[in-house]
Coordinates of C-alpha atoms and ligand atoms in Angstrom, one line a residue:
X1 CA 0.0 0.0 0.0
X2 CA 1.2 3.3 -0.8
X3 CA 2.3 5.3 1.9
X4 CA 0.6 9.2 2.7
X5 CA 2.5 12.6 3.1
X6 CA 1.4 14.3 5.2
X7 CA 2.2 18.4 5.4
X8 CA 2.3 20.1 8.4
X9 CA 0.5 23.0 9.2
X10 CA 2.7 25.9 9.4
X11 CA 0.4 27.5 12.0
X12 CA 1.4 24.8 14.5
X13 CA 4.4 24.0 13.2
X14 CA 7.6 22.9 16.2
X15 CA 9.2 26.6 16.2
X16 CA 6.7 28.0 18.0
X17 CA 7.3 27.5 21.8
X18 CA 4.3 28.1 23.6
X19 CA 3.1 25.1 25.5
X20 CA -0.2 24.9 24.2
X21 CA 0.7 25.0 20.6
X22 CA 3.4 22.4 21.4
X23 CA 0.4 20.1 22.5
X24 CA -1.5 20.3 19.9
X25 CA 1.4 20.1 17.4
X26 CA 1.8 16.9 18.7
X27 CA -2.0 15.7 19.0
X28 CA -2.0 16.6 15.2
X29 CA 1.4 14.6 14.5
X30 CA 0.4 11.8 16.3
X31 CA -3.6 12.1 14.3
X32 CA -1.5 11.8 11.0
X33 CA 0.3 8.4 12.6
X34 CA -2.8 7.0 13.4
X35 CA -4.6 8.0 10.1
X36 CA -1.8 6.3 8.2
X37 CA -2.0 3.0 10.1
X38 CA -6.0 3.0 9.2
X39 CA -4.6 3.1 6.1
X40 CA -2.2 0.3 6.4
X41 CA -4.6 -2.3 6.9
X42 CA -4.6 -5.8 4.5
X43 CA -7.3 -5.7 1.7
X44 CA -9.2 -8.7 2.9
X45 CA -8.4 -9.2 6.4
X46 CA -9.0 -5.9 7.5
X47 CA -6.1 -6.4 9.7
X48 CA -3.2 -4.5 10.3
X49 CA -0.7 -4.8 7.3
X50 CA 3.1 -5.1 8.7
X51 CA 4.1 -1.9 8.8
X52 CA 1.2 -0.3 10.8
X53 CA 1.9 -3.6 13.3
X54 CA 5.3 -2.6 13.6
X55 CA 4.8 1.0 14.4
X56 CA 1.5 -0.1 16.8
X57 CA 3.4 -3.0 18.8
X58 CA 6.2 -0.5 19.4
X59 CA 4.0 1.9 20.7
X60 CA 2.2 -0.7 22.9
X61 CA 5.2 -1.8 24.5
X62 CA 7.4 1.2 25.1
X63 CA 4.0 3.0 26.5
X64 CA 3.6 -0.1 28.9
X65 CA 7.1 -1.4 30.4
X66 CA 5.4 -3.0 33.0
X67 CA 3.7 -6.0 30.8
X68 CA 5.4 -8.9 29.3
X69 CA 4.6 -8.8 25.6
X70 CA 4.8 -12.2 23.0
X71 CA 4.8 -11.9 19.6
X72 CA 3.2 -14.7 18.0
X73 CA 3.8 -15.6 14.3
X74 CA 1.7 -17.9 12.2
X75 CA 1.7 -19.3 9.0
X76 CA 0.6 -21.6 6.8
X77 CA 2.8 -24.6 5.9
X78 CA 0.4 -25.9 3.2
X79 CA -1.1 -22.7 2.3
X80 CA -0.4 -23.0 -1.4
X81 CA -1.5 -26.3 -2.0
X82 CA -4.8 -25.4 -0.5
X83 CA -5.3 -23.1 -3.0
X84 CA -4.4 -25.4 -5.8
X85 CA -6.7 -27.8 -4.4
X86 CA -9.8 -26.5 -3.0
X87 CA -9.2 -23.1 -5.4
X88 CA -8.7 -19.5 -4.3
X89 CA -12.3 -18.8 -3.8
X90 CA -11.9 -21.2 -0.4
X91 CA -8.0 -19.9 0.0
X92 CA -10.0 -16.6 0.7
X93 CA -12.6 -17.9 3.0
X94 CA -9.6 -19.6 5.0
X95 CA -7.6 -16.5 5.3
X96 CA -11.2 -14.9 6.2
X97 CA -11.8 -17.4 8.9
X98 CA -7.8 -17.5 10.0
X99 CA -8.5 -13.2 10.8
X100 CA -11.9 -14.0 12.7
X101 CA -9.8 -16.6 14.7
X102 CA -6.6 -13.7 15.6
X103 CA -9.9 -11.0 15.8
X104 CA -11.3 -13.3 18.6
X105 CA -8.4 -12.0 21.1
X106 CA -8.6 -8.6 20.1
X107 CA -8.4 -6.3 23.5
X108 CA -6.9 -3.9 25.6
X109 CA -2.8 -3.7 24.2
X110 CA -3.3 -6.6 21.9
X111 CA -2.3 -5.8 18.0
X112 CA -2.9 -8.2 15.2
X113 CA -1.3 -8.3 12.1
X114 CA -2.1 -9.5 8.9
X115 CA 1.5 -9.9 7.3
X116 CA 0.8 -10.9 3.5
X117 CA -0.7 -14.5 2.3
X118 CA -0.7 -16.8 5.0
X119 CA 1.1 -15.0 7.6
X120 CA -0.5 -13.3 10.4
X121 CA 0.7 -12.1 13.3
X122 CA -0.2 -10.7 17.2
X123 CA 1.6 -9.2 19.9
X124 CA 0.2 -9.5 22.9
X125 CA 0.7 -9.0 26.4
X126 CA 0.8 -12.5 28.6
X127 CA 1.8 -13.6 32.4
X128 CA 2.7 -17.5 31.8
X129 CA 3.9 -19.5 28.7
X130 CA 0.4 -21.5 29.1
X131 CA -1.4 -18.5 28.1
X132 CA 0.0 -18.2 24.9
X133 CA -0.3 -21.6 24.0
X134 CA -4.0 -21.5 25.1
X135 CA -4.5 -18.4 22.7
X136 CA -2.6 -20.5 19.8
X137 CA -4.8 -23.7 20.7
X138 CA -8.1 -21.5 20.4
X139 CA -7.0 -20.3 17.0
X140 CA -5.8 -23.8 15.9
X141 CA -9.8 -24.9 17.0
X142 CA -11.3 -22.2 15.0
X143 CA -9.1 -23.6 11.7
X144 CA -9.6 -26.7 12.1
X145 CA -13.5 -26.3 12.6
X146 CA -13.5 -24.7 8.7
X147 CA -15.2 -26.9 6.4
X148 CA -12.5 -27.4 3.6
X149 CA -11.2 -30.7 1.6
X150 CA -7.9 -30.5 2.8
X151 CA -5.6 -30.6 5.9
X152 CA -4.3 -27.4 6.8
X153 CA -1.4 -27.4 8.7
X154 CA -0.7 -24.2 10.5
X155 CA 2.8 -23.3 12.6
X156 CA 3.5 -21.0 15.2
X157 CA 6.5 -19.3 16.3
X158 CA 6.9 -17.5 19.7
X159 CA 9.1 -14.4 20.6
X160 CA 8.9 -13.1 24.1
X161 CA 10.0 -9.7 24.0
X162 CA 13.3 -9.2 26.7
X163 CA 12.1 -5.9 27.8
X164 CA 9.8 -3.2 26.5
X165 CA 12.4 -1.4 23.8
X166 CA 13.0 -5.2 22.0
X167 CA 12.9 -3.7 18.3
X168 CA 9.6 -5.3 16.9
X169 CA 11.3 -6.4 13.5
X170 CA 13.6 -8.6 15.5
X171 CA 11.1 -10.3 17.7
X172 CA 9.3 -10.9 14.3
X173 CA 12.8 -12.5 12.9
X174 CA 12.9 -14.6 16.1
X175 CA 9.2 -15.3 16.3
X176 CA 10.1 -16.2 12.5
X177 CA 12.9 -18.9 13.3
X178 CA 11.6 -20.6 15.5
X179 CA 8.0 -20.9 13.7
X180 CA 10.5 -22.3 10.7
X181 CA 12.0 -24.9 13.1
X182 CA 8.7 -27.0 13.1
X183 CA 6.9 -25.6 10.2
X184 CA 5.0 -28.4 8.3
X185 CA 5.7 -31.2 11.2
X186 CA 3.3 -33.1 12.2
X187 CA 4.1 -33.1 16.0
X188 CA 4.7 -29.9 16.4
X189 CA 2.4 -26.7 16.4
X190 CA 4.3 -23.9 18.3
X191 CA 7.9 -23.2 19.1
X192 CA 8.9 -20.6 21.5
X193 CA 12.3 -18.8 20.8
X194 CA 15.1 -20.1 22.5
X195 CA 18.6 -19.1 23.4
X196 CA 19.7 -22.1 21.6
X197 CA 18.2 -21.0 18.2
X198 CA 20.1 -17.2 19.6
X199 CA 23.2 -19.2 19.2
X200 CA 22.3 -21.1 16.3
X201 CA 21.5 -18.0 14.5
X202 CA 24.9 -16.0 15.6
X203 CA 26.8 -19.2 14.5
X204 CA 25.1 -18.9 10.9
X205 CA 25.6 -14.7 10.7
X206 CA 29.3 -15.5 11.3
X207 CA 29.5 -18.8 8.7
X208 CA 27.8 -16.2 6.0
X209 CA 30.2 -13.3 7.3
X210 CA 33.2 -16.0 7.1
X211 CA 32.8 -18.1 4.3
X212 CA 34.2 -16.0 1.0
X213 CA 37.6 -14.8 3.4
X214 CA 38.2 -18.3 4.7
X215 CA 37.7 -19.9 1.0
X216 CA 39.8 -17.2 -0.3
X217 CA 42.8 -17.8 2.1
X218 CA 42.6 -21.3 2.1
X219 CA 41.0 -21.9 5.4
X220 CA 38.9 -25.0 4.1
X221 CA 40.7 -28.4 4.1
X222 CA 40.6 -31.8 2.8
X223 CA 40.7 -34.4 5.2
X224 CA 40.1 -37.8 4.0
X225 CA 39.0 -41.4 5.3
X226 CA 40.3 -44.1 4.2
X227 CA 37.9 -46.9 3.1
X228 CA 39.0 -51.0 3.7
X229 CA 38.6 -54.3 2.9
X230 CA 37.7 -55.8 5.8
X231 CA 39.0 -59.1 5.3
X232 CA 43.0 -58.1 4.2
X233 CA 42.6 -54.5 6.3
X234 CA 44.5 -53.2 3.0
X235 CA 43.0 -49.8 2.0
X236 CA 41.1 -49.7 -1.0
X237 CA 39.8 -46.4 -1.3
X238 CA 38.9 -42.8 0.3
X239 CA 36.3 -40.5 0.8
X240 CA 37.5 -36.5 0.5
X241 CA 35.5 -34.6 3.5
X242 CA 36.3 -31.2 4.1
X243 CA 37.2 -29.2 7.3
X244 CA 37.1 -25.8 8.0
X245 CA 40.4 -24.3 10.1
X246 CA 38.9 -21.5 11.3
X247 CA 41.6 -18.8 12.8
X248 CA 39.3 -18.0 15.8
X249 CA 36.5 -20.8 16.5
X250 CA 39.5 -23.4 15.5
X251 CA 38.2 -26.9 13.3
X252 CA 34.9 -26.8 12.1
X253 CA 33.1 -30.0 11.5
X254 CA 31.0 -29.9 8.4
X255 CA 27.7 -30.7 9.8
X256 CA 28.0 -27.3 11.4
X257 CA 28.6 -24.9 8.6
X258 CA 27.6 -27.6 5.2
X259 CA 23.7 -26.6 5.9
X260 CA 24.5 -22.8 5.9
X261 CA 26.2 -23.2 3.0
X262 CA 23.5 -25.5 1.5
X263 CA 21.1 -22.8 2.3
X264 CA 23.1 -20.0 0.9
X265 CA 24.5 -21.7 -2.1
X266 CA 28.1 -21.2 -1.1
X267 CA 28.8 -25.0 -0.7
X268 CA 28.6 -24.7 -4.8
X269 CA 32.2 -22.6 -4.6
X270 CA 33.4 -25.0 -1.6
X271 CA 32.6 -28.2 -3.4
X272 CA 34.8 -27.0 -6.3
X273 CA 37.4 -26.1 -4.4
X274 CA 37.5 -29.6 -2.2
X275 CA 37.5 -31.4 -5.8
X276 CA 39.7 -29.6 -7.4
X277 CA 42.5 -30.7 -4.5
X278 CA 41.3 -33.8 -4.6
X279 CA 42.2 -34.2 -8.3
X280 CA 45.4 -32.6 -7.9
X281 CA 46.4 -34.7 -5.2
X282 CA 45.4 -37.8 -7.4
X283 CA 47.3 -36.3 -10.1
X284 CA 50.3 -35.2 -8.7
X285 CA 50.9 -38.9 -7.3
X286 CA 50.5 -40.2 -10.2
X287 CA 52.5 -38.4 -11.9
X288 CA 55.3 -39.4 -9.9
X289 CA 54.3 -42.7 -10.2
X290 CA 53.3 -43.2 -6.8
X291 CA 50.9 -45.6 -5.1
X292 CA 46.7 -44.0 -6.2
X293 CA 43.9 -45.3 -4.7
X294 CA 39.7 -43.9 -5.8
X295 CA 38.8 -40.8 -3.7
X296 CA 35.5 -40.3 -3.9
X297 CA 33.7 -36.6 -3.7
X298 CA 30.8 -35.3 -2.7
X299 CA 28.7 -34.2 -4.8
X300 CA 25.8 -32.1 -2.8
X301 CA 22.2 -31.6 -4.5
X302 CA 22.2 -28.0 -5.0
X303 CA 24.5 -28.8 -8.0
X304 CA 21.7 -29.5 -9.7
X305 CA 21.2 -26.3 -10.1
X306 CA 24.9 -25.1 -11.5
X307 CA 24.5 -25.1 -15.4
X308 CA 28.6 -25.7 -14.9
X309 CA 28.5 -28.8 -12.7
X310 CA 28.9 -31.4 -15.1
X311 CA 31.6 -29.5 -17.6
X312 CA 34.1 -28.4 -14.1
X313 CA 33.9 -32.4 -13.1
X314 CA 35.2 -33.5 -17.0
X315 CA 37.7 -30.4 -17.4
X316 CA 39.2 -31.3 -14.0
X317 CA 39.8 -34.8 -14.8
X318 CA 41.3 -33.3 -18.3
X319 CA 43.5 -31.0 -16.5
X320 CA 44.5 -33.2 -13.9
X321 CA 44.7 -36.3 -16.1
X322 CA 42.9 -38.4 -13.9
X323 CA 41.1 -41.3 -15.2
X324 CA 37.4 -40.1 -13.6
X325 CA 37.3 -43.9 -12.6
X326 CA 39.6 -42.9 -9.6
X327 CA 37.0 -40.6 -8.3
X328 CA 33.5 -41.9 -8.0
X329 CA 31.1 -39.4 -7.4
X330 CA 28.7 -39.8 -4.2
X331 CA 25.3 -37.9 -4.0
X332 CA 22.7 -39.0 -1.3
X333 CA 19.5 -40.2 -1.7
X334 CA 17.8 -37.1 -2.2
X335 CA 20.3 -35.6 -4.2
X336 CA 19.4 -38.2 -7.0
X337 CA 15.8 -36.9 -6.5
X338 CA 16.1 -33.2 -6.4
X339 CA 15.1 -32.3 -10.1
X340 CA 15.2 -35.4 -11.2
X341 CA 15.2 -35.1 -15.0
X342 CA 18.1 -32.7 -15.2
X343 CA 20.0 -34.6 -12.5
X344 CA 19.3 -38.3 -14.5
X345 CA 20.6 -36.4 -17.7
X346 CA 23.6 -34.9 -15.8
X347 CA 24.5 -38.3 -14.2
X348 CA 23.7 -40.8 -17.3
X349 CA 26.6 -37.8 -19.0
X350 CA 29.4 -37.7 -16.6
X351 CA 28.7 -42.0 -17.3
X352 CA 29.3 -41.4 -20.7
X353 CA 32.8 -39.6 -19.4
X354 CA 33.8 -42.8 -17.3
X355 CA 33.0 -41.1 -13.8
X356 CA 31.0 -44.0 -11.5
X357 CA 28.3 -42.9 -9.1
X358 CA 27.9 -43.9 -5.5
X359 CA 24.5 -43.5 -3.5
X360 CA 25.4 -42.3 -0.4
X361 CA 23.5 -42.6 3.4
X362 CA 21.6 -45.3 1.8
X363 CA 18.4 -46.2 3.8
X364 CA 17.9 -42.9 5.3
X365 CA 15.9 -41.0 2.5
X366 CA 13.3 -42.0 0.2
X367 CA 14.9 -44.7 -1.8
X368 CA 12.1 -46.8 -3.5
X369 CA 13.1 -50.2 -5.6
X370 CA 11.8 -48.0 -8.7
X371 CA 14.4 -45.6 -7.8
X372 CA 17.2 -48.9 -7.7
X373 CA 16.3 -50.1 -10.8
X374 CA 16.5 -46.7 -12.5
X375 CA 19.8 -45.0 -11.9
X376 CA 22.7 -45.5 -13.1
X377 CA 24.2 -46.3 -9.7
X378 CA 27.1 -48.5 -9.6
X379 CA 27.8 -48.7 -6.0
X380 CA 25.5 -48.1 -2.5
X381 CA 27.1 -46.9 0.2
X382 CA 24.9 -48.1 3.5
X383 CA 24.0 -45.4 6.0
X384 CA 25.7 -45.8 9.4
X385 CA 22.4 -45.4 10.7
X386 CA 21.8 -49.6 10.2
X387 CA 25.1 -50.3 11.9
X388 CA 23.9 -48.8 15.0
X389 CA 21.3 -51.4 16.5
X390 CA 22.9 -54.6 14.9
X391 CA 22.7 -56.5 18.2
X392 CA 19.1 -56.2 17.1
X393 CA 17.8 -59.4 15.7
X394 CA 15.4 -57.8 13.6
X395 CA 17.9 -55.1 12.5
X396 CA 20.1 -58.1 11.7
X397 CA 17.8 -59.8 8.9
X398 CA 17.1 -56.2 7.6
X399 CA 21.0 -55.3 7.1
X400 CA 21.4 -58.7 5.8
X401 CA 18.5 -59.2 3.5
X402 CA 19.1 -55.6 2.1
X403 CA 22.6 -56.6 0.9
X404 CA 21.7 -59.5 -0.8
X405 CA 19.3 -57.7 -2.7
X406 CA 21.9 -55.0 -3.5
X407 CA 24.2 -57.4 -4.9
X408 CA 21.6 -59.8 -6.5
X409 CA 21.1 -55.9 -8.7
X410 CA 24.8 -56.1 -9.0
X411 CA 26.0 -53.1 -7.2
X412 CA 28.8 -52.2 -5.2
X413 CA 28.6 -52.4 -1.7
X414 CA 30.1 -50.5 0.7
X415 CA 29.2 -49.9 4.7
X416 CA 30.0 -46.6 6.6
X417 CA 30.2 -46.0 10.1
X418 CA 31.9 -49.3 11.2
X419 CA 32.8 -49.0 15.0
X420 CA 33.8 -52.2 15.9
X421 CA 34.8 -55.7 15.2
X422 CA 31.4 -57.4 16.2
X423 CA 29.9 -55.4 13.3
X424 CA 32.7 -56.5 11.0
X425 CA 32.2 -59.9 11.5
X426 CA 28.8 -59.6 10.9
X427 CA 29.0 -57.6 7.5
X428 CA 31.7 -60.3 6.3
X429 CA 29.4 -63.2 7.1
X430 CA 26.5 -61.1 5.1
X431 CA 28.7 -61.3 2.2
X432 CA 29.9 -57.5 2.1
X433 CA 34.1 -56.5 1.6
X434 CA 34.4 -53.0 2.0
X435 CA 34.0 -50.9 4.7
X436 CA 34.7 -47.3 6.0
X437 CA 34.7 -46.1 9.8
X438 CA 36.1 -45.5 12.9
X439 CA 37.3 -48.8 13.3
X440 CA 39.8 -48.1 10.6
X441 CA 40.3 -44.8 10.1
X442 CA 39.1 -41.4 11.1
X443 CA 39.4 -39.0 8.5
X444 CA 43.0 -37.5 8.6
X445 CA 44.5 -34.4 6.8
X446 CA 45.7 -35.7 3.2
X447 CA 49.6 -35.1 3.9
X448 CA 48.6 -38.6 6.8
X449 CA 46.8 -40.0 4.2
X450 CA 49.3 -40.4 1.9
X451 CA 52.2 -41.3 4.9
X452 CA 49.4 -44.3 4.9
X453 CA 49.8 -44.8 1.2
X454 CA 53.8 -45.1 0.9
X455 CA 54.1 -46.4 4.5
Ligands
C2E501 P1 28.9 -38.4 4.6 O1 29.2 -38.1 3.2 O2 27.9 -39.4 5.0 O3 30.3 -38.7 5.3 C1 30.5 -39.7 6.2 C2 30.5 -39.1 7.6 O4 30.5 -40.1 8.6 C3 31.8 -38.3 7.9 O5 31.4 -37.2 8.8 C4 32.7 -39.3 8.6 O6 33.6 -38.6 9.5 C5 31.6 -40.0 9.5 N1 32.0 -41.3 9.9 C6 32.8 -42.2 9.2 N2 33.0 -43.3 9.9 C7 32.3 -43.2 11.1 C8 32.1 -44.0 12.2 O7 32.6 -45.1 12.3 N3 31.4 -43.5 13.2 C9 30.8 -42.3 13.2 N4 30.1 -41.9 14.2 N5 31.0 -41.4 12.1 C10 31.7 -41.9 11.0 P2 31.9 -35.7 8.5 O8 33.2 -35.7 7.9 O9 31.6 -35.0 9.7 O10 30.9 -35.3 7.3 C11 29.6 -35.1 7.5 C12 28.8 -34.9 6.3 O11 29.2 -33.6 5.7 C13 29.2 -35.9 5.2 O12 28.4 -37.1 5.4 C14 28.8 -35.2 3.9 O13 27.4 -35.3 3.7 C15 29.1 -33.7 4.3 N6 30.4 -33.4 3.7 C16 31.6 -33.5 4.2 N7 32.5 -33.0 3.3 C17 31.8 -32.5 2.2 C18 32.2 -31.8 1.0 O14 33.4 -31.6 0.7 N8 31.2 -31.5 0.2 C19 29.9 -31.8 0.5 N9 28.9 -31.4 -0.4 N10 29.5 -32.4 1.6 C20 30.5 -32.8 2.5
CA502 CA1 29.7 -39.2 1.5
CA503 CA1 27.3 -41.2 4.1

């Protein structure tokens, strides 16, 4: 909505000193604020768009320090589906129904907010957490008493304000978060903000604020873990997994900063840069005619996406010269998923080139038999996940089973996450050779890696 100028009247305008004039200068100033936030209101809800509900909840809590204010976000998780489904006629009536629901706990320093779409908001002021989630159950009634075809799945997000000058827009970001921590979960319907998610948030700000210095000066390593045969111990392979040296926060383990990067797109430039070593170091050894073994890379999904993916993998291995063969490729589960007609065409490709794909954290995604049959997958790599209850009967005949089928389709096998020797024994009876874990190796910087190699 467009936003009004207002003019002051030069008859009451702030040079003139006298008290009385003053006052009303500021009756008329504050008129104008109020007259633009009627005019800030959403189109169909009626209620507050997000700029009057910024100004309003400020107002509300600076002009009452003694409350304790929340501001509660919801939204929709499902919203757009509803509309493709039951039509945008009944997406109206929801939203409709959604603002009755928030209207119903209108009163005294309450402000609701329609943001946009399927986000609304209120601030409110509360004395216990249990009030809050009894406003957020009410609401969840009213929705779930609307007459519509399909399930509609709200989340809501809770920021209790610190103290009364808590900028609005931040309590909205928090409120934000931690809605986004359980949105579209089925066990889970509110979040409150925590200090954990505080910390969780600061860590990201300084991954984003870090990333393009530390890539630029080196900062991210290759480490890499060895892979065996578990019957001669000889080692038949490696996986390349990176590290981040960080000057101040020291190593960095990449399930801390990989999902930043996944969710900023940076792991693009950081995947690059962890291949390109790894085909240097492959190169450089043999070149001097030293002992190579296959280092495998990952490959994360968001490559999809990079026009470039497939040509940097072939003119590495042309640069290099590196027979692809000696690095498979390994892409999870949902990676061979995630736009999976560009992806197939992409993969069935760098085939054509002589590169070998591996699907890695097998059992832990969606994989369907379909899905087994279909891709060019030479060699499953078995999620950790399976080693963990093998004293398990029943987990037994399921690891088992699932590697007989896996090498009745003629793939590869490979477990990860091997701890121990009980589990070894077990995978060697089920028929499987190769192995990668702890009880091996853990990963090692490269310059140990190859000690290994020509020890
Ligand atoms: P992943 O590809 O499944 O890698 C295997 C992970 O399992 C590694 O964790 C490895 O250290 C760990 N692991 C291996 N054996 C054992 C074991 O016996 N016990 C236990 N508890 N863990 C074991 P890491 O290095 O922390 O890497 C985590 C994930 O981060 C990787 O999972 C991979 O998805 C991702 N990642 C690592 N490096 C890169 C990279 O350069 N690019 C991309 N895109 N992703 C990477
Ligand atoms: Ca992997
Ligand atoms: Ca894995």
């Amino acid at each position: 909505m467009e936003e009004k100028s207002y003019v002051l009247n030069q008859e009451i305008s702030p040079q003139m000193t006298d008290d009385a004039k003053m006052e009303l200068y500021l009756y008329s100033l504050r008129k104008m604020a109020e007259n633009n936030l009627e005019s800030n209101r959403a189109f169909m809800t009626g209620l507050y768009n997000l700029r009057a509900f910024q100004y309003k909840a400020a107002e509300e809590m600076l002009e009452n320090p003694e409350l304790r204010f929340a501001l509660i976000v919801m939204d929709i998780a499902n919203f757009k589906s509803v509309n493709e489904f039951c039509g945008r006629t009944m997406g109206d009536e929801l939203l409709k129904c959604i603002a009755g629901a928030f209207k119903e706990h209108s009163g005294e320093h309450v402000v609701l907010s329609h943001f946009r779409a399927d986000i609304f908001a209120m601030l409110t002021p509360f004395q216990k957490d249990s009030d809050l989630i009894e406003k957020i159950k009410r609401i969840e009634q009213r929705i779930e008493a609307f007459q519509i075809p399909c399930k509609v799945l709200p989340s809501f997000g809770i920021c209790v304000a610190t103290d009364s000058k808590m900028p609005v827009s931040l309590m909205r970001d928090y409120a934000t978060m931690a809605m986004k921590t359980i949105k579209g979960k089925f066990y889970a319907d509110y979040a409150f903000f925590s200090d954990e998610m505080r910390q969780t948030m600061l860590m990201e700000k300084q991954i984003e604020n870090d990333m393009v210095e530390a890539l630029k000066t080196g900062q991210f390593r290759l480490f890499i873990q060895p892979k065996v045969n578990m019957k001669s111990g000889e080692i038949i392979g490696g996986e390349a997994l990176v590290r981040w040296h960080h000057p101040v926060n020291g190593i960095i383990g990449p399930g801390q900063f990989i999902p930043v990067l996944e969710k900023n797109g940076f792991i693009i430039n950081v995947d690059i840069h962890v291949w390109n070593e790894v085909f240097r170091f492959i190169g450089n050894r043999l070149q001097e005619g030293k002992k190579v073994v296959p280092i495998s890379i990952n490959i994360s999904r968001l490559h999809v996406y990079d026009s470039s993916f497939r040509e940097n993998l072939v003119k590495m291995k042309e640069e290099y010269h590196v027979p692809p063969k000696l690095v498979p490729l390994e892409l999870t589960e949902s990676g061979f998923l995630e736009a999976a007609e560009v992806m197939y065409e992409n993969l069935k490709y760098l085939k054509t080139q002589g590169f070998t794909l591996s699907m890695d954290d097998f059992g832990t995604g969606y994989s369907t038999m379909t899905m087994l049959k279909n891709q060019p997958v030479d060699e499953i790599k078995i999620d950790k996940g399976f080693m963990d209850d093998i004293q398990n009967d029943r987990s037994r005949i399921v690891v088992k089973n699932t590697i007989h089928m896996l090498k009745e389709l003629d793939m590869d096998v490979i477990v990860e996450g091997v701890e121990d020797k009980e589990q070894q024994d077990f995978l060697i009876e089920c028929g499987c050779r190769k192995a990668q874990g702890f009880y091996y190796y853990r990963p090692m910087p490269v310059e140990e890696f190859e000690a290994i190699l020509d020890g």
